[in-house]
PDB file of C-alpha atoms and ligand atoms in Angstrom:
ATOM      1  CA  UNK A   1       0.000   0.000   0.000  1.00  0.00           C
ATOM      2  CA  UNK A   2       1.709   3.198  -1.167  1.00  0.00           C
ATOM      3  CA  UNK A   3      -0.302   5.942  -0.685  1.00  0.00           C
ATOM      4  CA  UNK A   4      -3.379   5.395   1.187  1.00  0.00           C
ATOM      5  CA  UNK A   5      -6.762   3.225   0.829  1.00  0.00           C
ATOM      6  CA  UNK A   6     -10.232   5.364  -0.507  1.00  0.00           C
ATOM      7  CA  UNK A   7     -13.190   3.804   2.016  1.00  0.00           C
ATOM      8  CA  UNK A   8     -15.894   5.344   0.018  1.00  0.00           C
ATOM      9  CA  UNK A   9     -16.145   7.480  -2.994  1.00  0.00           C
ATOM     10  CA  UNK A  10     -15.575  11.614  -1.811  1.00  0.00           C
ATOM     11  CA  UNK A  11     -19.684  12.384  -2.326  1.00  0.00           C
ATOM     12  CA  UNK A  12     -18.806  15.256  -0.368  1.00  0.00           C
ATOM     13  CA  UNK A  13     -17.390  18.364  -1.608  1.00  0.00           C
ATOM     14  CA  UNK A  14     -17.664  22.144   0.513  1.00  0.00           C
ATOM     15  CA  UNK A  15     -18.305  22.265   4.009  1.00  0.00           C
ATOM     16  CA  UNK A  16     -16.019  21.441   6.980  1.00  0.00           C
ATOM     17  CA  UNK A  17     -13.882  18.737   6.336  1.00  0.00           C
ATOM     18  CA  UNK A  18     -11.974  16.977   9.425  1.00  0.00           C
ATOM     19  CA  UNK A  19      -8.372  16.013   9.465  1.00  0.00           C
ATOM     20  CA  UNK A  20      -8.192  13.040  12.238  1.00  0.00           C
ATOM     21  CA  UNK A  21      -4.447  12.211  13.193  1.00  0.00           C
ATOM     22  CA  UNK A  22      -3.855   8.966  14.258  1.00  0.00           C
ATOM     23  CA  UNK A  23      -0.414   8.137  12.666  1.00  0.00           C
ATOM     24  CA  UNK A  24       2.064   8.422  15.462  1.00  0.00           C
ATOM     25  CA  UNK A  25       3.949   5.593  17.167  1.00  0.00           C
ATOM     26  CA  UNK A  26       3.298   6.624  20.667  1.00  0.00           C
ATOM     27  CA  UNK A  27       6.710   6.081  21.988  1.00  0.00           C
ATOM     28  CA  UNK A  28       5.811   7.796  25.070  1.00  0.00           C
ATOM     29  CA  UNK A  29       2.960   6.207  25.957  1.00  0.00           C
ATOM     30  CA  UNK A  30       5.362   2.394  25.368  1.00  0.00           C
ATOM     31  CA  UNK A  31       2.986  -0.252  24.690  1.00  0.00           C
ATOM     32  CA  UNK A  32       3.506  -2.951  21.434  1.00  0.00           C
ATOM     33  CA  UNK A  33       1.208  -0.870  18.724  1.00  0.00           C
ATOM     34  CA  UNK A  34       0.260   3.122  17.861  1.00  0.00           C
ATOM     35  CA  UNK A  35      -1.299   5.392  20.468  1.00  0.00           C
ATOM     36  CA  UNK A  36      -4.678   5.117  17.947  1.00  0.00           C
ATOM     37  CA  UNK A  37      -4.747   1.610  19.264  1.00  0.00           C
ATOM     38  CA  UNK A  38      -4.079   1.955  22.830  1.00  0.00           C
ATOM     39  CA  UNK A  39      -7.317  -0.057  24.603  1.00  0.00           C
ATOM     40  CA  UNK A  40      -9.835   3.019  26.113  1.00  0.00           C
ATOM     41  CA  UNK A  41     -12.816   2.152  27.361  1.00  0.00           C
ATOM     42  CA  UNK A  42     -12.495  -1.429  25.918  1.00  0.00           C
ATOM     43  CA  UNK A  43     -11.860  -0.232  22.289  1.00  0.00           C
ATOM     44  CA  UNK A  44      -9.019   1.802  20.607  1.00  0.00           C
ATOM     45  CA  UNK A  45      -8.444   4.841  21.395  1.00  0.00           C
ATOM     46  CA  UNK A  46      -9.201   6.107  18.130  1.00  0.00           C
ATOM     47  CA  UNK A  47     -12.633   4.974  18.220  1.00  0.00           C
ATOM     48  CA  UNK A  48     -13.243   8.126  20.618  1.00  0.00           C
ATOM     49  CA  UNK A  49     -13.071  10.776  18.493  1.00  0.00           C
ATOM     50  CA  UNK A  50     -13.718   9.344  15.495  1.00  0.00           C
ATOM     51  CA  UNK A  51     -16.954   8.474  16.447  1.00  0.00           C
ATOM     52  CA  UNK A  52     -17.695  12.021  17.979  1.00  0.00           C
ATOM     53  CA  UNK A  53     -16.432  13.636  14.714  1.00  0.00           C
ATOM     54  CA  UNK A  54     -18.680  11.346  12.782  1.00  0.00           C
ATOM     55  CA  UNK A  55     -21.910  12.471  14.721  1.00  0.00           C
ATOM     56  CA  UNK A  56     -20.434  16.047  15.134  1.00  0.00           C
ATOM     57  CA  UNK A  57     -23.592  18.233  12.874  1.00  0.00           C
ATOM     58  CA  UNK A  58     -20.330  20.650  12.399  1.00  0.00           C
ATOM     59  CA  UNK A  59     -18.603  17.844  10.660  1.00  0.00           C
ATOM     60  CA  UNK A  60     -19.226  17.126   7.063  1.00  0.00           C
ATOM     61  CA  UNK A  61     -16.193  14.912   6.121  1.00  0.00           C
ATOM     62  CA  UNK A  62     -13.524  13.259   7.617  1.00  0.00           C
ATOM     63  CA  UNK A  63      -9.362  12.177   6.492  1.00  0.00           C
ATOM     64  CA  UNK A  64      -7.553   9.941   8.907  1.00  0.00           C
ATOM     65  CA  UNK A  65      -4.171   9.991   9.115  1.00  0.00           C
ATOM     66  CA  UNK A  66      -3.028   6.208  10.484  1.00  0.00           C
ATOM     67  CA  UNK A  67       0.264   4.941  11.134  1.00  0.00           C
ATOM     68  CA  UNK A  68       2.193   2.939   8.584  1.00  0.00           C
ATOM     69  CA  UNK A  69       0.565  -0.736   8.285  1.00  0.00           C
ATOM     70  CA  UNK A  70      -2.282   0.215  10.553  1.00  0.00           C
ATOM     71  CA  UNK A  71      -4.599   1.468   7.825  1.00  0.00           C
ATOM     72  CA  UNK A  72      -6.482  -1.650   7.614  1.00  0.00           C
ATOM     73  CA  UNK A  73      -7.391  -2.018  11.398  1.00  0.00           C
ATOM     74  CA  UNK A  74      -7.988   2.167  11.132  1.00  0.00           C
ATOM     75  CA  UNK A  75     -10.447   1.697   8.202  1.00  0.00           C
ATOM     76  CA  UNK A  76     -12.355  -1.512   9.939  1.00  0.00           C
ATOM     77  CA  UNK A  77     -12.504   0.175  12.774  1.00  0.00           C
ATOM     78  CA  UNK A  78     -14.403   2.935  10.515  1.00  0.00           C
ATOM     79  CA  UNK A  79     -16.341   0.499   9.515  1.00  0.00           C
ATOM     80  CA  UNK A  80     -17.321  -1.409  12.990  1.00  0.00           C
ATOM     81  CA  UNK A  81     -18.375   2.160  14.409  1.00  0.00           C
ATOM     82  CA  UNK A  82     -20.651   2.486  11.156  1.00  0.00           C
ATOM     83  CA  UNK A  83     -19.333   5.678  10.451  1.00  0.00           C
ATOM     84  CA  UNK A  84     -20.924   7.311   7.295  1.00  0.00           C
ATOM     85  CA  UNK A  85     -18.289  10.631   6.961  1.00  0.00           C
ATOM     86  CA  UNK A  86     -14.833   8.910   6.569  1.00  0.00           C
ATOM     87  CA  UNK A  87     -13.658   9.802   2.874  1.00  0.00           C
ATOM     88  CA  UNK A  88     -10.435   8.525   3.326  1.00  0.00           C
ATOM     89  CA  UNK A  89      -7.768   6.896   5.483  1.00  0.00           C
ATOM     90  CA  UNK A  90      -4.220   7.614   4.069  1.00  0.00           C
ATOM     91  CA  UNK A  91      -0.593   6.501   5.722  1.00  0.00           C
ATOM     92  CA  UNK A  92       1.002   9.336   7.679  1.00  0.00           C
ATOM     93  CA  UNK A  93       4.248  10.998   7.226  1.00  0.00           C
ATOM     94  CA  UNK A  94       7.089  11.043   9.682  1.00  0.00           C
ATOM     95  CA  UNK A  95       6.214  13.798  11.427  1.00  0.00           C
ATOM     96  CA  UNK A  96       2.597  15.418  12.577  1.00  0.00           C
ATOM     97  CA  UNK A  97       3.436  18.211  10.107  1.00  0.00           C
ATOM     98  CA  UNK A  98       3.798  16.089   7.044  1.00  0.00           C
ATOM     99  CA  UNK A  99       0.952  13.792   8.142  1.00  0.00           C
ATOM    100  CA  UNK A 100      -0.897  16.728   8.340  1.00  0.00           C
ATOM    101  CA  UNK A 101       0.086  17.358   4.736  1.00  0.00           C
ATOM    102  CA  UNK A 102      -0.800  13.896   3.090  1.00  0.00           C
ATOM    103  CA  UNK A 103      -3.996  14.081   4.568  1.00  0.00           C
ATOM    104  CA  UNK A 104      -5.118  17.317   2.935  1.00  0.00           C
ATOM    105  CA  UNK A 105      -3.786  15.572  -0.375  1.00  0.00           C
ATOM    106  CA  UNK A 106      -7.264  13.888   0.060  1.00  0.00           C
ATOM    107  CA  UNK A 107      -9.274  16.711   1.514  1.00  0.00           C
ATOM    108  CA  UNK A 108     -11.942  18.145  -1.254  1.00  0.00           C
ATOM    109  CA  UNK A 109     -10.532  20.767  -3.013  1.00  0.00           C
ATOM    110  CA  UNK A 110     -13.941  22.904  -2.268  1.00  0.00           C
ATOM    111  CA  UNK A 111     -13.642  22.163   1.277  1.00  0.00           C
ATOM    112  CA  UNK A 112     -14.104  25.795   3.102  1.00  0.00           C
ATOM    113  CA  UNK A 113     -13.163  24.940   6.452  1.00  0.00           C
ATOM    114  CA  UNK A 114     -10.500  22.230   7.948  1.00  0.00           C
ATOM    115  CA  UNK A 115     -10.426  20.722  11.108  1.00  0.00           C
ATOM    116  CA  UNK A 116      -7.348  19.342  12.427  1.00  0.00           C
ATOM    117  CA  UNK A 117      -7.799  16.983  15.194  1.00  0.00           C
ATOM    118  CA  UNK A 118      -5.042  15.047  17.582  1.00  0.00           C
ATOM    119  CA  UNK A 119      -7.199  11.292  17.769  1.00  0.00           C
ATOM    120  CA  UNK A 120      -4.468  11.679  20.829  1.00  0.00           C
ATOM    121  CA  UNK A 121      -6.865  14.077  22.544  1.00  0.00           C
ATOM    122  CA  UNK A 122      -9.507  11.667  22.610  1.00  0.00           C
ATOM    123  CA  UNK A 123     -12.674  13.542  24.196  1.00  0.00           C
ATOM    124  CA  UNK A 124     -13.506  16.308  21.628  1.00  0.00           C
ATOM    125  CA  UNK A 125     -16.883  17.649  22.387  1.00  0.00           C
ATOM    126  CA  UNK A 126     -19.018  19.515  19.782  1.00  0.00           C
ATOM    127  CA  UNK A 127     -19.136  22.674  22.007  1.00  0.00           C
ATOM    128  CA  UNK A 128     -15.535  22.821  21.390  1.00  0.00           C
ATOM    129  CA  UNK A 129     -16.214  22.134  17.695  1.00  0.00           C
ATOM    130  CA  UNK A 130     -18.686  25.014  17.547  1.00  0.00           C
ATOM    131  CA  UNK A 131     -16.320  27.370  19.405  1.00  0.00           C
ATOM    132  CA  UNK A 132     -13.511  26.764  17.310  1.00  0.00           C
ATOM    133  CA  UNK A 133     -15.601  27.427  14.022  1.00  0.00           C
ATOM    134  CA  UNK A 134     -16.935  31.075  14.971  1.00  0.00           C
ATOM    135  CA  UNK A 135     -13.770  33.132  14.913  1.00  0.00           C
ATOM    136  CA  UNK A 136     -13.628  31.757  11.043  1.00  0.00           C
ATOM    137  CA  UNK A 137     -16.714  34.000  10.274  1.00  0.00           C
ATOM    138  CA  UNK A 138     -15.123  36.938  11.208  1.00  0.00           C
ATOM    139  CA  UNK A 139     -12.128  37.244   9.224  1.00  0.00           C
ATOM    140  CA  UNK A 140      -9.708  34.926  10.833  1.00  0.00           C
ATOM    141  CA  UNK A 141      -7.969  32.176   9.202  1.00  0.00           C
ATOM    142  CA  UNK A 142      -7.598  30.303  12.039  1.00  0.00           C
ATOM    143  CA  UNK A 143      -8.754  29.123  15.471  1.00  0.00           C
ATOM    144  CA  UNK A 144      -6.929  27.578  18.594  1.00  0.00           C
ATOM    145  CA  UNK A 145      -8.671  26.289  21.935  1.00  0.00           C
ATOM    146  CA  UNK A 146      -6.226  26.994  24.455  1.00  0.00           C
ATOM    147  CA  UNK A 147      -6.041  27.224  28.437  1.00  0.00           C
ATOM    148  CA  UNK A 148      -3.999  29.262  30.218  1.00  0.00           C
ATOM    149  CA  UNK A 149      -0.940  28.078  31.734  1.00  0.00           C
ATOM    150  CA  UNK A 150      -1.512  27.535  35.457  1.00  0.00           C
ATOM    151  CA  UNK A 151       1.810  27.011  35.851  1.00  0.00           C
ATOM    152  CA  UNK A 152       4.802  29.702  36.917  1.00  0.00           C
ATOM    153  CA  UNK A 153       7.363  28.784  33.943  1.00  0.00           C
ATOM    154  CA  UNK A 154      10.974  28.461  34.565  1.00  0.00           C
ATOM    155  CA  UNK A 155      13.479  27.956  31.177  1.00  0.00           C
ATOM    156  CA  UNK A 156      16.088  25.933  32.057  1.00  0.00           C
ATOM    157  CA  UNK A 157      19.205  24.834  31.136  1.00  0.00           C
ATOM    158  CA  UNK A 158      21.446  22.129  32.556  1.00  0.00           C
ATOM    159  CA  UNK A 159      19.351  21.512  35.154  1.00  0.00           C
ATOM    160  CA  UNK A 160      19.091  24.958  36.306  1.00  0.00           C
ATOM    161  CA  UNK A 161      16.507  27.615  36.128  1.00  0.00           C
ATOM    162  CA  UNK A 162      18.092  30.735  33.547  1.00  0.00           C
ATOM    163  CA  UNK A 163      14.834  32.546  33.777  1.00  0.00           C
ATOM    164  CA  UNK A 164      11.397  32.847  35.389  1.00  0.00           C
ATOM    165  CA  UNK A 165       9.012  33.391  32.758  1.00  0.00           C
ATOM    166  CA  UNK A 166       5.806  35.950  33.243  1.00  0.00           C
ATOM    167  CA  UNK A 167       2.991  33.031  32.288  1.00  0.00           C
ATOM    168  CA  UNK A 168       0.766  36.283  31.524  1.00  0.00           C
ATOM    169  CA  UNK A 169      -0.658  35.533  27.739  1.00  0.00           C
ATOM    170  CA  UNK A 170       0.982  32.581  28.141  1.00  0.00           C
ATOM    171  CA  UNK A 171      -1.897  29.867  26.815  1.00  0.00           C
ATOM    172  CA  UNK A 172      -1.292  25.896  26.117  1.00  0.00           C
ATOM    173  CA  UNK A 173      -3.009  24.695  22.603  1.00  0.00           C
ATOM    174  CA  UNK A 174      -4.840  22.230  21.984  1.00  0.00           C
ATOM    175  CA  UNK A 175      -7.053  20.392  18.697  1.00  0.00           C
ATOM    176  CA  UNK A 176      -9.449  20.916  17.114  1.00  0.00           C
ATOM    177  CA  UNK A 177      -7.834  23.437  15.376  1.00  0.00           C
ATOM    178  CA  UNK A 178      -9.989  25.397  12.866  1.00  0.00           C
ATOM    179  CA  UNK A 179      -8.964  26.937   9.579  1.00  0.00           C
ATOM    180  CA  UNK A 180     -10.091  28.518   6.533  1.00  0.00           C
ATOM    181  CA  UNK A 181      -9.108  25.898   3.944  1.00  0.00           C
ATOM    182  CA  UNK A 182      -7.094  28.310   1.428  1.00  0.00           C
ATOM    183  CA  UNK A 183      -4.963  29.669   4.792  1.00  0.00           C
ATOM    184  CA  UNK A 184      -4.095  26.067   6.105  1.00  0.00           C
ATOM    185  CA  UNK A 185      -2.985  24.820   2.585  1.00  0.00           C
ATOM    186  CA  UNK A 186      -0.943  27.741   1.852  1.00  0.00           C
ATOM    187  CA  UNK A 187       0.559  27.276   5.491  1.00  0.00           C
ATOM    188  CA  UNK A 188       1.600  23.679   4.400  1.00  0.00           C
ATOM    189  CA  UNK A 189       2.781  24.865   1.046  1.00  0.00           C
ATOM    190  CA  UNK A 190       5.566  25.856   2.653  1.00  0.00           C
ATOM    191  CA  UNK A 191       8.960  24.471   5.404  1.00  0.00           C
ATOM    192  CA  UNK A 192       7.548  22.755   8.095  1.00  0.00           C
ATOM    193  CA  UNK A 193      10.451  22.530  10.150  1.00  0.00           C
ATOM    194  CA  UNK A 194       9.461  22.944  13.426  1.00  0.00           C
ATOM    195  CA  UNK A 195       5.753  23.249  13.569  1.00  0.00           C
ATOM    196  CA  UNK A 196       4.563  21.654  16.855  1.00  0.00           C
ATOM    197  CA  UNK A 197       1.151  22.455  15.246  1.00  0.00           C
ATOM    198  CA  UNK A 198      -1.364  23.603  12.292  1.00  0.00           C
ATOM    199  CA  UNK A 199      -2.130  27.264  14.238  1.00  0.00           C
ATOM    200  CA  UNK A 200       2.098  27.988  14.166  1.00  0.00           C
ATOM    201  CA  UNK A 201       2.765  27.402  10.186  1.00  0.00           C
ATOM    202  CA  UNK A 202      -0.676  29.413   9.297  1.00  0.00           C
ATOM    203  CA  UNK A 203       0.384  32.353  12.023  1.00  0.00           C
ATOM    204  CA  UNK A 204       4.386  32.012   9.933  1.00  0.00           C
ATOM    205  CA  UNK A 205       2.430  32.311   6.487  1.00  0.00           C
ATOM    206  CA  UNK A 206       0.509  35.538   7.705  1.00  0.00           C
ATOM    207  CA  UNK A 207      -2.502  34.065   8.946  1.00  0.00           C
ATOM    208  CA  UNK A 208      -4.564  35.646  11.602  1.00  0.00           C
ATOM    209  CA  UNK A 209      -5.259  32.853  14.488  1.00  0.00           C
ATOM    210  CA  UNK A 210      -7.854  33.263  17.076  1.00  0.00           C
ATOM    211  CA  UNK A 211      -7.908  31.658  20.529  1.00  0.00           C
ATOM    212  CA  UNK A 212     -10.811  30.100  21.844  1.00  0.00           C
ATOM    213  CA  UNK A 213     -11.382  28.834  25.746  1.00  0.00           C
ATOM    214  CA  UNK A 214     -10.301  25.463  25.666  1.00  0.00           C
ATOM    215  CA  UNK A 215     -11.135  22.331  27.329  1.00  0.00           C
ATOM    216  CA  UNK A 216      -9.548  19.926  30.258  1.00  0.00           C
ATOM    217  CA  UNK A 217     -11.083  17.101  28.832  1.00  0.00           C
ATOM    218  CA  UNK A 218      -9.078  17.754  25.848  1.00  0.00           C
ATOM    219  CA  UNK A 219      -6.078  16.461  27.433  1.00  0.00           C
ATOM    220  CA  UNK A 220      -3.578  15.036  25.081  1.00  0.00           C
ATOM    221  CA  UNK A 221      -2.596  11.237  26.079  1.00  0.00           C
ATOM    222  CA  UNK A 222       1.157  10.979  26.316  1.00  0.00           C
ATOM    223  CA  UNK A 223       1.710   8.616  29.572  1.00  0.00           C
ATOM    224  CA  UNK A 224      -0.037   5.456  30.720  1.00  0.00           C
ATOM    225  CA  UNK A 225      -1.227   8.111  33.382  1.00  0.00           C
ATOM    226  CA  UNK A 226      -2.851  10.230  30.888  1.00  0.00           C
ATOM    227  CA  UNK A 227      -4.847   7.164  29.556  1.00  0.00           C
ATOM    228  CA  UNK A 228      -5.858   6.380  32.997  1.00  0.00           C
ATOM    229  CA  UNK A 229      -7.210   9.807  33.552  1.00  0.00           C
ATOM    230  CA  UNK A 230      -9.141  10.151  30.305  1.00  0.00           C
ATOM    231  CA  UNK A 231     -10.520   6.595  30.948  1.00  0.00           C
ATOM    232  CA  UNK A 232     -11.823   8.181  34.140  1.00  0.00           C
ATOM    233  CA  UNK A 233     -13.776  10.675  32.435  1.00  0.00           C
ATOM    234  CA  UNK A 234     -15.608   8.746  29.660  1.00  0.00           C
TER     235      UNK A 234
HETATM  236  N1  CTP B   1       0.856  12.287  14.768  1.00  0.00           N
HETATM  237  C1  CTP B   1       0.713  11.949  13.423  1.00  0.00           C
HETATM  238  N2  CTP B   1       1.827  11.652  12.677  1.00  0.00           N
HETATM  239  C2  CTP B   1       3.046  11.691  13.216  1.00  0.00           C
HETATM  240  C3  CTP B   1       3.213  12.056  14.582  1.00  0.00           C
HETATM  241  C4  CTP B   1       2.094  12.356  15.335  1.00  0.00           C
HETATM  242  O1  CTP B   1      -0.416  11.869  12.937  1.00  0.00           O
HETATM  243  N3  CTP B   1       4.090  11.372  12.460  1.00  0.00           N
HETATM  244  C5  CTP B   1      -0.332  12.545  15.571  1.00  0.00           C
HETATM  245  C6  CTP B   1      -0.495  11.542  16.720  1.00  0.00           C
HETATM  246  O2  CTP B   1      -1.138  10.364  16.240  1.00  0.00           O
HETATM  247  C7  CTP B   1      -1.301  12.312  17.732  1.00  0.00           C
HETATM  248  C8  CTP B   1      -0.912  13.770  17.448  1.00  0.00           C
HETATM  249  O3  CTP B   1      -0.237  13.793  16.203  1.00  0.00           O
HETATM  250  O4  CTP B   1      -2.695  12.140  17.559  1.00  0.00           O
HETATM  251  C9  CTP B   1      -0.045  14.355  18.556  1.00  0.00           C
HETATM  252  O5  CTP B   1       1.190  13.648  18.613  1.00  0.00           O
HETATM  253  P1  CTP B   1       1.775  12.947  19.913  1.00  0.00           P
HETATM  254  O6  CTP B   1       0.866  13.157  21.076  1.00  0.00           O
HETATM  255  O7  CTP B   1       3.209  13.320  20.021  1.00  0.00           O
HETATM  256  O8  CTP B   1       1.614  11.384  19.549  1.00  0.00           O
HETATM  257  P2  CTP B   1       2.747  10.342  19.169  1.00  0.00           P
HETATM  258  O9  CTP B   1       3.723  11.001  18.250  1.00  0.00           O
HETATM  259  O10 CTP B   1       2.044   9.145  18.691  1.00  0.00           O
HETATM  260  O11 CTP B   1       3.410  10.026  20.577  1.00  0.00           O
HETATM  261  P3  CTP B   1       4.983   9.997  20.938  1.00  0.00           P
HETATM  262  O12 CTP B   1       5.482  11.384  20.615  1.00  0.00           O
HETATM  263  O13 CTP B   1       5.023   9.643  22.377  1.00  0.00           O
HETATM  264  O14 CTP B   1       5.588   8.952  20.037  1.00  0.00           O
HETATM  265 MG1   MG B   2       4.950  12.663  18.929  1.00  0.00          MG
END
């Protein structure tokens, strides 16, 4: 399989198309298969929010990004849940930032809005989904949830603090991530190097990128910890 597997032919064409990113190893998280597939609630992790992007009424189409060799289980998994959006399931890159850009490869070239979604951050709730669309209709080309950092931050180096950081404006991001189509692909036309996420390549191209209130549920699962907690919440 080269470059990606086509569940269902792309009816869809405008509207608010979802990226879903499911194609990292999960090194962090240290169990025998990809994060996606991590066991939550008794079935993978992905299952979460692909399901809640597939009932999501802000949702029109979806693209999931899946690690290399774990298309199949990602697209019968699609299929188990009975989902009726998923256009496409294609083989990530090696980092989020080039997964990011092989998935909107397949994303509907009248698509007006993209949603880029971590399927690591497994508990995305439509009010999130909604909040992270308004900004769009009022002339920015993209939209962040974010929390402020609770946190005092210290920058450190060899072990020892250089610098106290004011956390004022300081705000952690998190997906779904909101653009105007035309803004996020010209953001990926370009170098990549060093985007930790969609919001920082659109803001380098000269996007405008609004911040929403985030969400605590929308923790990101890095450690067995994390998976524990989010299980906790379901
Ligand atoms: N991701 C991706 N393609 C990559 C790397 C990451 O689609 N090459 C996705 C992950 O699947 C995840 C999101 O980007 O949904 C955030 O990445 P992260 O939390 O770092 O997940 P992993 O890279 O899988 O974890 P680790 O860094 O521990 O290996
Ligand atoms: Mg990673």
């Amino acid at each position: 399989m080269d470059r990606g597997v086509s569940i269902s032919p792309a009816a869809v064409g405008g509207g608010a198309w979802a990226v879903l990113l499911a194609a990292g190893a999960g090194e962090r998280l240290g169990i025998d298969r990809p994060k996606a597939f991590a066991v939550l609630g008794g079935r993978p992790l992905l299952a979460e929010s692909l399901d809640r992007l597939d009932r999501s009424p802000w949702v029109d189409a979806i693209v999931v990004a899946a690690a290399p060799g774990w298309e199949e289980p990602s697209i019968l998994l699609s299929e188990e849940l009975a989902t009726t959006k998923v256009v496409s399931c294609v083989t990530g890159g090696a980092t989020r930032a080039e997964s990011v850009r092989i998935a909107l490869e397949d994303v509907s070239e009248d698509a007006i809005v993209v949603l880029v979604h971590d399927a690591a951050r497994p508990l995305v709730a439509d009010t999130v989904i909604e909040r992270v669309l308004g900004p769009l209709a009022e002339g920015f080309d993209g939209v962040v949830p974010a929390l402020a950092v609770p946190d005092t931050i210290k920058r450190v180096e060899h072990g020892a603090v250089v610098e106290t950081v004011s956390r004022e404006g300081l705000f952690g991001a998190q997906t779904p991530q909101a653009f105007l189509a035309p803004a996020l692909r010209r953001a990926y036309a370009g170098d990549l190097a060093g985007a930790t996420d969609c919001a920082s390549l659109v803001e380098r191209s000269g996007g405008r990128v609004a911040v929403v209130e985030g969400d605590r549920r929308l923790l990101k699962v890095t450690t067995p910890e994390d998976l524990a907690l989010v299980e906790s919440w379901l």
